[in-house]
Amino acid sequence: MPYLTRCLASLTAQTIGAHRMEVVVVDDGSTDGGTAEIERFAARHPGLFTVVRQPNSGGPAAPSNRGLELATGRYVFFLGADDHLAHEALERMVDMADACGSDVLLCKMAAVGERTVPTHVFARTAPSIRLVGDGLPWALSNTKLFRRSLIERHGVRYDEEMPAFSDQPFVMELCFRARRISVLADQEHYFAVRRADSGNITFRAGPELRLRCAAKLFATTCRFLEPGPVRTGFHRRHFHVELCQLFGPDFPALDPRVRERIVTGVAELVGAHGDGVLETLDAPQRRILELAGRGAAEALCAEAQRGPGRRTGARPARSGGSPLRGSPLVRWLLTPVRHVRRAGRQLVG
């Protein structure tokens, strides 16, 4: 609350109509008045809401899995309780997915309250995009339309051992298994909100939790992708987004023992997955990860204190788009994908 009110109102206003949708609300032990608000909406819209209440699980994975158990539609869409949809969002997404035969469909996102959202993947509406080359690795949130039969056929669920970021391995597995991934980008459909108190769980996750979750991301890509440019594209994203951000301005203030554990953990991931990837990073990110690989915690503190704009070799940040844009890596990542492995069989992505 009060973000939940706008979230639920955006669902009851959907042009797809109540006869073509179901809203499964999982109240994961809310304590802010959300329960009463859910009851109010359910009473005003009989038959539309299925409401489940459970003790707080500590993260979004368990309630997301509970919602999947109850869903009956041809498609599922995950909407954060802080966020909201444009009026025509679900109708237009379903229409496009039906027309294109999409297993996964991304809708254009808009940032509210200093939230960041991907941009490169939403450069244009596309009936089909590639795993790497169109910005998908940089857009791994679960704010997508998924064909439910794909989820159930492979038994895909959120990892309940991940208090945060559990949507990313979930999304990656479904994208790796999908026959077609589409993008609806002609207008903004999903409004991602950063609370005024920065209370979103992803903003509250500590560095050690982030590191454990990053290891799960690498494990997911290695499970489904053979070594090659597609795996490199996803690992490049994991290094850039998940690992480099651990050495931001808050790193020097951490307890020295925590700093050492972070450096050791990152060094292990760099050693396991860095070959062929580190050289594709921009110079500042490459230097950070090379220092971590050498266990140079004090040097990493100095780098963090200097700030990104003053690090050796740092370049001004580009506005919008994916960090892939303008990289030499793009030239060879745009070749046909022949490195996706599904159940031991080779497929063309």
Tab-separated table of C-alpha atoms in Angstrom:
chain	number	residue	atom	x	y	z
A	1	MET	CA	0.000	0.000	0.000
A	2	PRO	CA	-0.693	2.455	-1.512
A	3	TYR	CA	0.923	1.048	-4.683
A	4	LEU	CA	-1.256	-2.071	-4.480
A	5	THR	CA	-4.432	-0.047	-5.114
A	6	ARG	CA	-3.182	1.228	-8.464
A	7	CYS	CA	-1.919	-2.248	-9.340
A	8	LEU	CA	-5.313	-3.892	-8.744
A	9	ALA	CA	-7.212	-1.035	-10.405
A	10	SER	CA	-5.101	-1.442	-13.538
A	11	LEU	CA	-6.165	-5.094	-13.695
A	12	THR	CA	-9.893	-4.505	-13.243
A	13	ALA	CA	-9.696	-1.890	-16.013
A	14	GLN	CA	-8.105	-4.229	-18.589
A	15	THR	CA	-9.850	-4.102	-21.975
A	16	ILE	CA	-9.460	-7.855	-22.408
A	17	GLY	CA	-12.436	-8.156	-20.055
A	18	ALA	CA	-13.091	-10.152	-16.918
A	19	HIS	CA	-14.498	-13.081	-18.947
A	20	ARG	CA	-11.072	-13.661	-20.548
A	21	MET	CA	-8.800	-13.272	-17.534
A	22	GLU	CA	-8.275	-14.410	-13.966
A	23	VAL	CA	-6.388	-12.533	-11.278
A	24	VAL	CA	-4.584	-14.763	-8.783
A	25	VAL	CA	-3.519	-12.704	-5.786
A	26	VAL	CA	-1.110	-14.286	-3.317
A	27	ASP	CA	-1.048	-12.346	-0.068
A	28	ASP	CA	2.351	-13.341	1.302
A	29	GLY	CA	1.766	-12.268	4.876
A	30	SER	CA	1.234	-8.572	4.164
A	31	THR	CA	1.110	-6.249	7.200
A	32	ASP	CA	0.415	-2.874	5.580
A	33	GLY	CA	-3.349	-3.023	5.014
A	34	GLY	CA	-3.019	-4.858	1.713
A	35	THR	CA	-5.255	-7.720	2.854
A	36	ALA	CA	-8.245	-5.432	3.352
A	37	GLU	CA	-7.634	-3.762	-0.014
A	38	ILE	CA	-7.542	-7.134	-1.770
A	39	GLU	CA	-10.817	-8.102	-0.092
A	40	ARG	CA	-12.391	-4.833	-1.221
A	41	PHE	CA	-11.467	-5.426	-4.862
A	42	ALA	CA	-12.538	-9.083	-4.740
A	43	ALA	CA	-15.956	-8.093	-3.359
A	44	ARG	CA	-16.445	-5.460	-6.059
A	45	HIS	CA	-15.456	-7.879	-8.854
A	46	PRO	CA	-16.930	-11.286	-7.971
A	47	GLY	CA	-15.478	-14.182	-9.913
A	48	LEU	CA	-12.431	-12.261	-11.133
A	49	PHE	CA	-10.095	-12.732	-8.158
A	50	THR	CA	-8.677	-15.885	-6.629
A	51	VAL	CA	-7.085	-14.877	-3.338
A	52	VAL	CA	-4.600	-16.952	-1.354
A	53	ARG	CA	-3.177	-15.933	2.010
A	54	GLN	CA	-0.086	-17.490	3.488
A	55	PRO	CA	2.589	-16.671	6.084
A	56	ASN	CA	5.359	-14.459	4.780
A	57	SER	CA	7.880	-16.536	2.846
A	58	GLY	CA	10.657	-13.955	2.726
A	59	GLY	CA	10.652	-13.446	-1.035
A	60	PRO	CA	8.604	-13.578	-4.242
A	61	ALA	CA	9.508	-17.144	-5.291
A	62	ALA	CA	7.052	-19.084	-3.097
A	63	PRO	CA	4.015	-16.859	-3.809
A	64	SER	CA	4.844	-16.915	-7.526
A	65	ASN	CA	4.902	-20.712	-7.474
A	66	ARG	CA	1.613	-20.769	-5.550
A	67	GLY	CA	0.070	-18.556	-8.211
A	68	LEU	CA	1.280	-20.891	-10.952
A	69	GLU	CA	-0.360	-23.836	-9.202
A	70	LEU	CA	-3.715	-22.060	-9.362
A	71	ALA	CA	-3.503	-20.492	-12.821
A	72	THR	CA	-5.732	-22.005	-15.528
A	73	GLY	CA	-5.325	-19.631	-18.487
A	74	ARG	CA	-3.465	-20.262	-21.719
A	75	TYR	CA	-0.970	-17.562	-20.745
A	76	VAL	CA	0.358	-16.248	-17.445
A	77	PHE	CA	1.678	-12.784	-16.688
A	78	PHE	CA	3.450	-11.771	-13.478
A	79	LEU	CA	2.677	-8.309	-12.135
A	80	GLY	CA	4.513	-6.915	-9.123
A	81	ALA	CA	2.267	-5.437	-6.439
A	82	ASP	CA	4.109	-2.099	-6.757
A	83	ASP	CA	3.625	-1.903	-10.523
A	84	HIS	CA	0.688	-1.451	-12.893
A	85	LEU	CA	-0.400	-2.034	-16.483
A	86	ALA	CA	-1.753	0.158	-19.267
A	87	HIS	CA	-5.460	-0.473	-19.968
A	88	GLU	CA	-4.946	-2.413	-23.208
A	89	ALA	CA	-1.819	-4.279	-22.144
A	90	LEU	CA	-3.146	-7.813	-21.670
A	91	GLU	CA	-5.481	-7.725	-24.677
A	92	ARG	CA	-2.745	-6.544	-27.019
A	93	MET	CA	-0.172	-8.987	-25.641
A	94	VAL	CA	-2.503	-11.973	-26.011
A	95	ASP	CA	-3.531	-10.903	-29.528
A	96	MET	CA	0.108	-10.681	-30.613
A	97	ALA	CA	1.103	-13.944	-28.933
A	98	ASP	CA	-1.783	-15.724	-30.648
A	99	ALA	CA	-0.910	-14.218	-34.020
A	100	CYS	CA	2.813	-14.993	-33.757
A	101	GLY	CA	2.693	-18.298	-31.906
A	102	SER	CA	4.824	-16.785	-29.137
A	103	ASP	CA	5.907	-18.835	-26.144
A	104	VAL	CA	7.332	-15.736	-24.444
A	105	LEU	CA	6.321	-12.150	-25.180
A	106	LEU	CA	7.963	-8.998	-23.814
A	107	CYS	CA	5.966	-5.778	-23.554
A	108	LYS	CA	7.534	-2.341	-23.473
A	109	MET	CA	8.256	-1.103	-19.969
A	110	ALA	CA	8.337	2.388	-18.482
A	111	ALA	CA	10.259	3.435	-15.368
A	112	VAL	CA	8.498	5.264	-12.543
A	113	GLY	CA	10.284	6.841	-9.569
A	114	GLU	CA	13.931	6.374	-10.629
A	115	ARG	CA	13.417	2.702	-11.447
A	116	THR	CA	15.541	1.487	-14.346
A	117	VAL	CA	14.151	-0.631	-17.168
A	118	PRO	CA	15.743	-2.150	-20.280
A	119	THR	CA	15.489	-0.171	-23.508
A	120	HIS	CA	17.449	-1.900	-26.275
A	121	VAL	CA	15.150	-4.922	-26.446
A	122	PHE	CA	12.194	-2.554	-26.898
A	123	ALA	CA	13.645	-0.685	-29.867
A	124	ARG	CA	10.931	-2.117	-32.126
A	125	THR	CA	8.019	-4.529	-32.196
A	126	ALA	CA	9.258	-7.893	-33.444
A	127	PRO	CA	7.413	-11.192	-34.053
A	128	SER	CA	10.613	-13.056	-33.190
A	129	ILE	CA	13.904	-12.109	-31.522
A	130	ARG	CA	17.158	-13.963	-30.901
A	131	LEU	CA	18.531	-15.063	-27.569
A	132	VAL	CA	21.525	-12.785	-28.094
A	133	GLY	CA	21.768	-9.766	-30.382
A	134	ASP	CA	18.410	-8.099	-29.671
A	135	GLY	CA	18.911	-7.172	-26.012
A	136	LEU	CA	17.198	-10.129	-24.322
A	137	PRO	CA	20.009	-10.948	-21.815
A	138	TRP	CA	19.587	-7.449	-20.393
A	139	ALA	CA	15.828	-7.927	-19.815
A	140	LEU	CA	15.477	-10.925	-17.495
A	141	SER	CA	12.678	-9.790	-15.188
A	142	ASN	CA	9.511	-11.898	-15.212
A	143	THR	CA	7.335	-9.049	-16.506
A	144	LYS	CA	6.500	-11.059	-19.608
A	145	LEU	CA	3.640	-13.080	-21.051
A	146	PHE	CA	4.421	-16.823	-20.909
A	147	ARG	CA	2.592	-19.699	-22.565
A	148	ARG	CA	1.476	-21.720	-19.567
A	149	SER	CA	1.714	-25.059	-21.373
A	150	LEU	CA	5.466	-24.431	-21.820
A	151	ILE	CA	5.853	-23.845	-18.094
A	152	GLU	CA	3.918	-26.962	-17.138
A	153	ARG	CA	5.389	-29.239	-19.801
A	154	HIS	CA	8.860	-28.683	-18.368
A	155	GLY	CA	7.849	-28.172	-14.739
A	156	VAL	CA	9.563	-24.782	-14.542
A	157	ARG	CA	9.269	-23.088	-11.161
A	158	TYR	CA	10.926	-20.317	-9.164
A	159	ASP	CA	13.823	-21.344	-6.935
A	160	GLU	CA	12.474	-20.840	-3.421
A	161	GLU	CA	16.002	-20.826	-2.004
A	162	MET	CA	16.523	-17.441	-3.685
A	163	PRO	CA	14.997	-14.642	-1.545
A	164	ALA	CA	15.579	-12.227	-4.454
A	165	PHE	CA	16.251	-12.441	-8.197
A	166	SER	CA	14.493	-15.814	-8.493
A	167	ASP	CA	12.717	-14.553	-11.598
A	168	GLN	CA	15.931	-14.460	-13.639
A	169	PRO	CA	16.721	-18.216	-13.786
A	170	PHE	CA	12.990	-18.830	-14.295
A	171	VAL	CA	12.882	-16.451	-17.257
A	172	MET	CA	16.139	-17.727	-18.754
A	173	GLU	CA	14.995	-21.357	-18.717
A	174	LEU	CA	11.709	-20.494	-20.422
A	175	CYS	CA	13.475	-18.361	-23.026
A	176	PHE	CA	15.982	-21.157	-23.716
A	177	ARG	CA	13.094	-23.613	-24.149
A	178	ALA	CA	10.827	-21.282	-26.151
A	179	ARG	CA	10.203	-21.816	-29.839
A	180	ARG	CA	9.504	-18.106	-30.350
A	181	ILE	CA	10.143	-14.986	-28.273
A	182	SER	CA	8.333	-11.828	-29.369
A	183	VAL	CA	8.400	-8.143	-28.433
A	184	LEU	CA	5.497	-5.675	-28.326
A	185	ALA	CA	7.107	-2.244	-28.249
A	186	ASP	CA	4.862	0.253	-30.022
A	187	GLN	CA	3.803	1.831	-26.707
A	188	GLU	CA	4.426	1.486	-22.971
A	189	HIS	CA	2.431	-1.337	-21.391
A	190	TYR	CA	4.147	-2.082	-18.064
A	191	PHE	CA	4.920	0.635	-15.509
A	192	ALA	CA	7.707	-0.457	-13.148
A	193	VAL	CA	7.645	1.558	-9.932
A	194	ARG	CA	10.455	2.205	-7.486
A	195	ARG	CA	8.900	2.969	-4.139
A	196	ALA	CA	9.649	6.274	-2.480
A	197	ASP	CA	11.223	4.309	0.393
A	198	SER	CA	13.144	2.031	-2.019
A	199	GLY	CA	11.343	-0.855	-0.315
A	200	ASN	CA	11.328	-3.116	-3.373
A	201	ILE	CA	13.021	-6.366	-2.371
A	202	THR	CA	15.662	-6.121	-5.112
A	203	PHE	CA	16.855	-2.804	-3.705
A	204	ARG	CA	17.131	-4.277	-0.194
A	205	ALA	CA	19.140	-7.371	-1.126
A	206	GLY	CA	22.582	-7.426	0.462
A	207	PRO	CA	25.821	-8.169	-1.403
A	208	GLU	CA	26.227	-11.748	-0.160
A	209	LEU	CA	22.694	-12.614	-1.249
A	210	ARG	CA	23.362	-11.008	-4.607
A	211	LEU	CA	26.510	-13.083	-4.987
A	212	ARG	CA	24.700	-16.356	-4.193
A	213	CYS	CA	21.999	-15.492	-6.699
A	214	ALA	CA	24.580	-14.576	-9.351
A	215	ALA	CA	26.093	-18.052	-9.005
A	216	LYS	CA	22.632	-19.508	-9.757
A	217	LEU	CA	22.457	-17.452	-12.957
A	218	PHE	CA	25.765	-18.815	-14.211
A	219	ALA	CA	24.606	-22.336	-13.353
A	220	THR	CA	21.416	-21.837	-15.378
A	221	THR	CA	23.205	-20.651	-18.509
A	222	CYS	CA	25.722	-23.495	-18.260
A	223	ARG	CA	22.882	-25.988	-17.885
A	224	PHE	CA	21.196	-24.936	-21.123
A	225	LEU	CA	23.843	-23.312	-23.311
A	226	GLU	CA	26.978	-24.881	-24.721
A	227	PRO	CA	30.195	-22.817	-24.800
A	228	GLY	CA	30.015	-20.311	-27.606
A	229	PRO	CA	28.789	-16.828	-28.466
A	230	VAL	CA	25.307	-17.252	-26.983
A	231	ARG	CA	26.573	-18.384	-23.595
A	232	THR	CA	29.188	-15.614	-23.773
A	233	GLY	CA	26.433	-13.073	-24.389
A	234	PHE	CA	24.566	-14.095	-21.234
A	235	HIS	CA	27.717	-14.413	-19.135
A	236	ARG	CA	28.825	-10.985	-20.276
A	237	ARG	CA	25.568	-9.651	-18.900
A	238	HIS	CA	26.016	-11.533	-15.602
A	239	PHE	CA	29.551	-10.175	-15.168
A	240	HIS	CA	28.517	-6.639	-16.040
A	241	VAL	CA	25.246	-6.431	-14.108
A	242	GLU	CA	25.553	-8.861	-11.225
A	243	LEU	CA	29.260	-9.010	-10.346
A	244	CYS	CA	30.605	-5.545	-11.140
A	245	GLN	CA	27.805	-3.908	-9.161
A	246	LEU	CA	29.002	-5.689	-6.027
A	247	PHE	CA	31.975	-3.314	-6.042
A	248	GLY	CA	29.996	-0.074	-6.054
A	249	PRO	CA	30.302	2.853	-3.627
A	250	ASP	CA	28.966	0.782	-0.694
A	251	PHE	CA	31.696	-1.855	-0.979
A	252	PRO	CA	34.376	-0.061	1.143
A	253	ALA	CA	31.889	0.355	4.023
A	254	LEU	CA	31.230	-3.386	4.321
A	255	ASP	CA	32.658	-5.391	7.176
A	256	PRO	CA	36.163	-6.532	6.087
A	257	ARG	CA	35.143	-10.166	6.473
A	258	VAL	CA	32.157	-9.617	4.179
A	259	ARG	CA	34.407	-7.860	1.662
A	260	GLU	CA	36.753	-10.832	1.646
A	261	ARG	CA	33.888	-13.270	1.122
A	262	ILE	CA	32.560	-11.179	-1.768
A	263	VAL	CA	35.975	-10.973	-3.418
A	264	THR	CA	36.572	-14.705	-2.963
A	265	GLY	CA	33.180	-15.603	-4.381
A	266	VAL	CA	33.557	-13.325	-7.392
A	267	ALA	CA	37.073	-14.682	-8.001
A	268	GLU	CA	35.641	-18.204	-8.146
A	269	LEU	CA	33.021	-17.171	-10.692
A	270	VAL	CA	35.577	-15.276	-12.777
A	271	GLY	CA	37.880	-18.287	-12.720
A	272	ALA	CA	35.082	-20.642	-13.740
A	273	HIS	CA	33.406	-18.509	-16.400
A	274	GLY	CA	35.748	-15.678	-17.379
A	275	ASP	CA	37.536	-17.278	-20.347
A	276	GLY	CA	36.385	-15.576	-23.517
A	277	VAL	CA	34.158	-13.181	-21.602
A	278	LEU	CA	36.433	-10.775	-19.711
A	279	GLU	CA	38.000	-9.461	-22.907
A	280	THR	CA	34.547	-8.466	-24.201
A	281	LEU	CA	33.876	-6.130	-21.256
A	282	ASP	CA	34.591	-2.422	-21.211
A	283	ALA	CA	37.932	-1.560	-19.606
A	284	PRO	CA	36.534	-0.409	-16.200
A	285	GLN	CA	34.475	-3.572	-15.711
A	286	ARG	CA	37.337	-5.775	-16.875
A	287	ARG	CA	39.735	-4.122	-14.403
A	288	ILE	CA	37.310	-4.628	-11.497
A	289	LEU	CA	36.884	-8.321	-12.223
A	290	GLU	CA	40.595	-8.848	-12.799
A	291	LEU	CA	41.284	-7.278	-9.393
A	292	ALA	CA	38.683	-9.566	-7.836
A	293	GLY	CA	40.288	-12.538	-9.550
A	294	ARG	CA	43.563	-11.620	-7.837
A	295	GLY	CA	41.851	-11.188	-4.457
A	296	ALA	CA	42.798	-7.500	-4.351
A	297	ALA	CA	40.170	-6.269	-1.891
A	298	GLU	CA	42.008	-3.062	-0.966
A	299	ALA	CA	42.502	-2.096	-4.599
A	300	LEU	CA	38.790	-2.700	-5.181
A	301	CYS	CA	37.975	-0.364	-2.290
A	302	ALA	CA	40.132	2.298	-3.927
A	303	GLU	CA	38.366	1.776	-7.256
A	304	ALA	CA	34.954	2.107	-5.597
A	305	GLN	CA	35.971	5.297	-3.812
A	306	ARG	CA	37.201	6.851	-7.057
A	307	GLY	CA	33.788	6.307	-8.611
A	308	PRO	CA	32.925	5.089	-12.123
A	309	GLY	CA	33.541	8.427	-13.774
A	310	ARG	CA	37.177	8.570	-12.577
A	311	ARG	CA	38.285	4.974	-12.960
A	312	THR	CA	41.136	4.242	-15.279
A	313	GLY	CA	39.835	3.870	-18.784
A	314	ALA	CA	36.281	4.789	-17.828
A	315	ARG	CA	34.070	6.147	-20.551
A	316	PRO	CA	30.931	8.298	-20.203
A	317	ALA	CA	27.816	6.179	-19.763
A	318	ARG	CA	25.667	5.745	-22.845
A	319	SER	CA	22.036	6.736	-22.472
A	320	GLY	CA	19.543	3.938	-23.055
A	321	GLY	CA	20.063	0.693	-24.839
A	322	SER	CA	22.157	-2.279	-23.889
A	323	PRO	CA	25.869	-2.237	-23.094
A	324	LEU	CA	26.190	-4.562	-26.080
A	325	ARG	CA	25.506	-1.660	-28.395
A	326	GLY	CA	28.700	-0.427	-30.008
A	327	SER	CA	30.742	-3.368	-28.748
A	328	PRO	CA	32.980	-5.340	-31.124
A	329	LEU	CA	31.233	-8.404	-29.726
A	330	VAL	CA	28.044	-7.477	-31.562
A	331	ARG	CA	29.533	-8.298	-34.964
A	332	TRP	CA	29.910	-11.947	-34.128
A	333	LEU	CA	26.967	-12.322	-31.755
A	334	LEU	CA	24.576	-11.485	-34.582
A	335	THR	CA	25.405	-14.679	-36.435
A	336	PRO	CA	22.821	-17.493	-36.381
A	337	VAL	CA	22.565	-19.149	-32.996
A	338	ARG	CA	23.610	-22.810	-33.077
A	339	HIS	CA	24.581	-23.376	-29.494
A	340	VAL	CA	21.297	-23.903	-27.646
A	341	ARG	CA	21.009	-27.263	-25.939
A	342	ARG	CA	17.604	-28.573	-24.945
A	343	ALA	CA	17.354	-32.029	-23.361
A	344	GLY	CA	20.604	-33.038	-25.020
A	345	ARG	CA	19.521	-32.137	-28.553
A	346	GLN	CA	21.107	-29.429	-30.710
A	347	LEU	CA	18.711	-26.758	-31.891
A	348	VAL	CA	18.974	-23.612	-33.981
A	349	GLY	CA	17.932	-20.583	-31.920
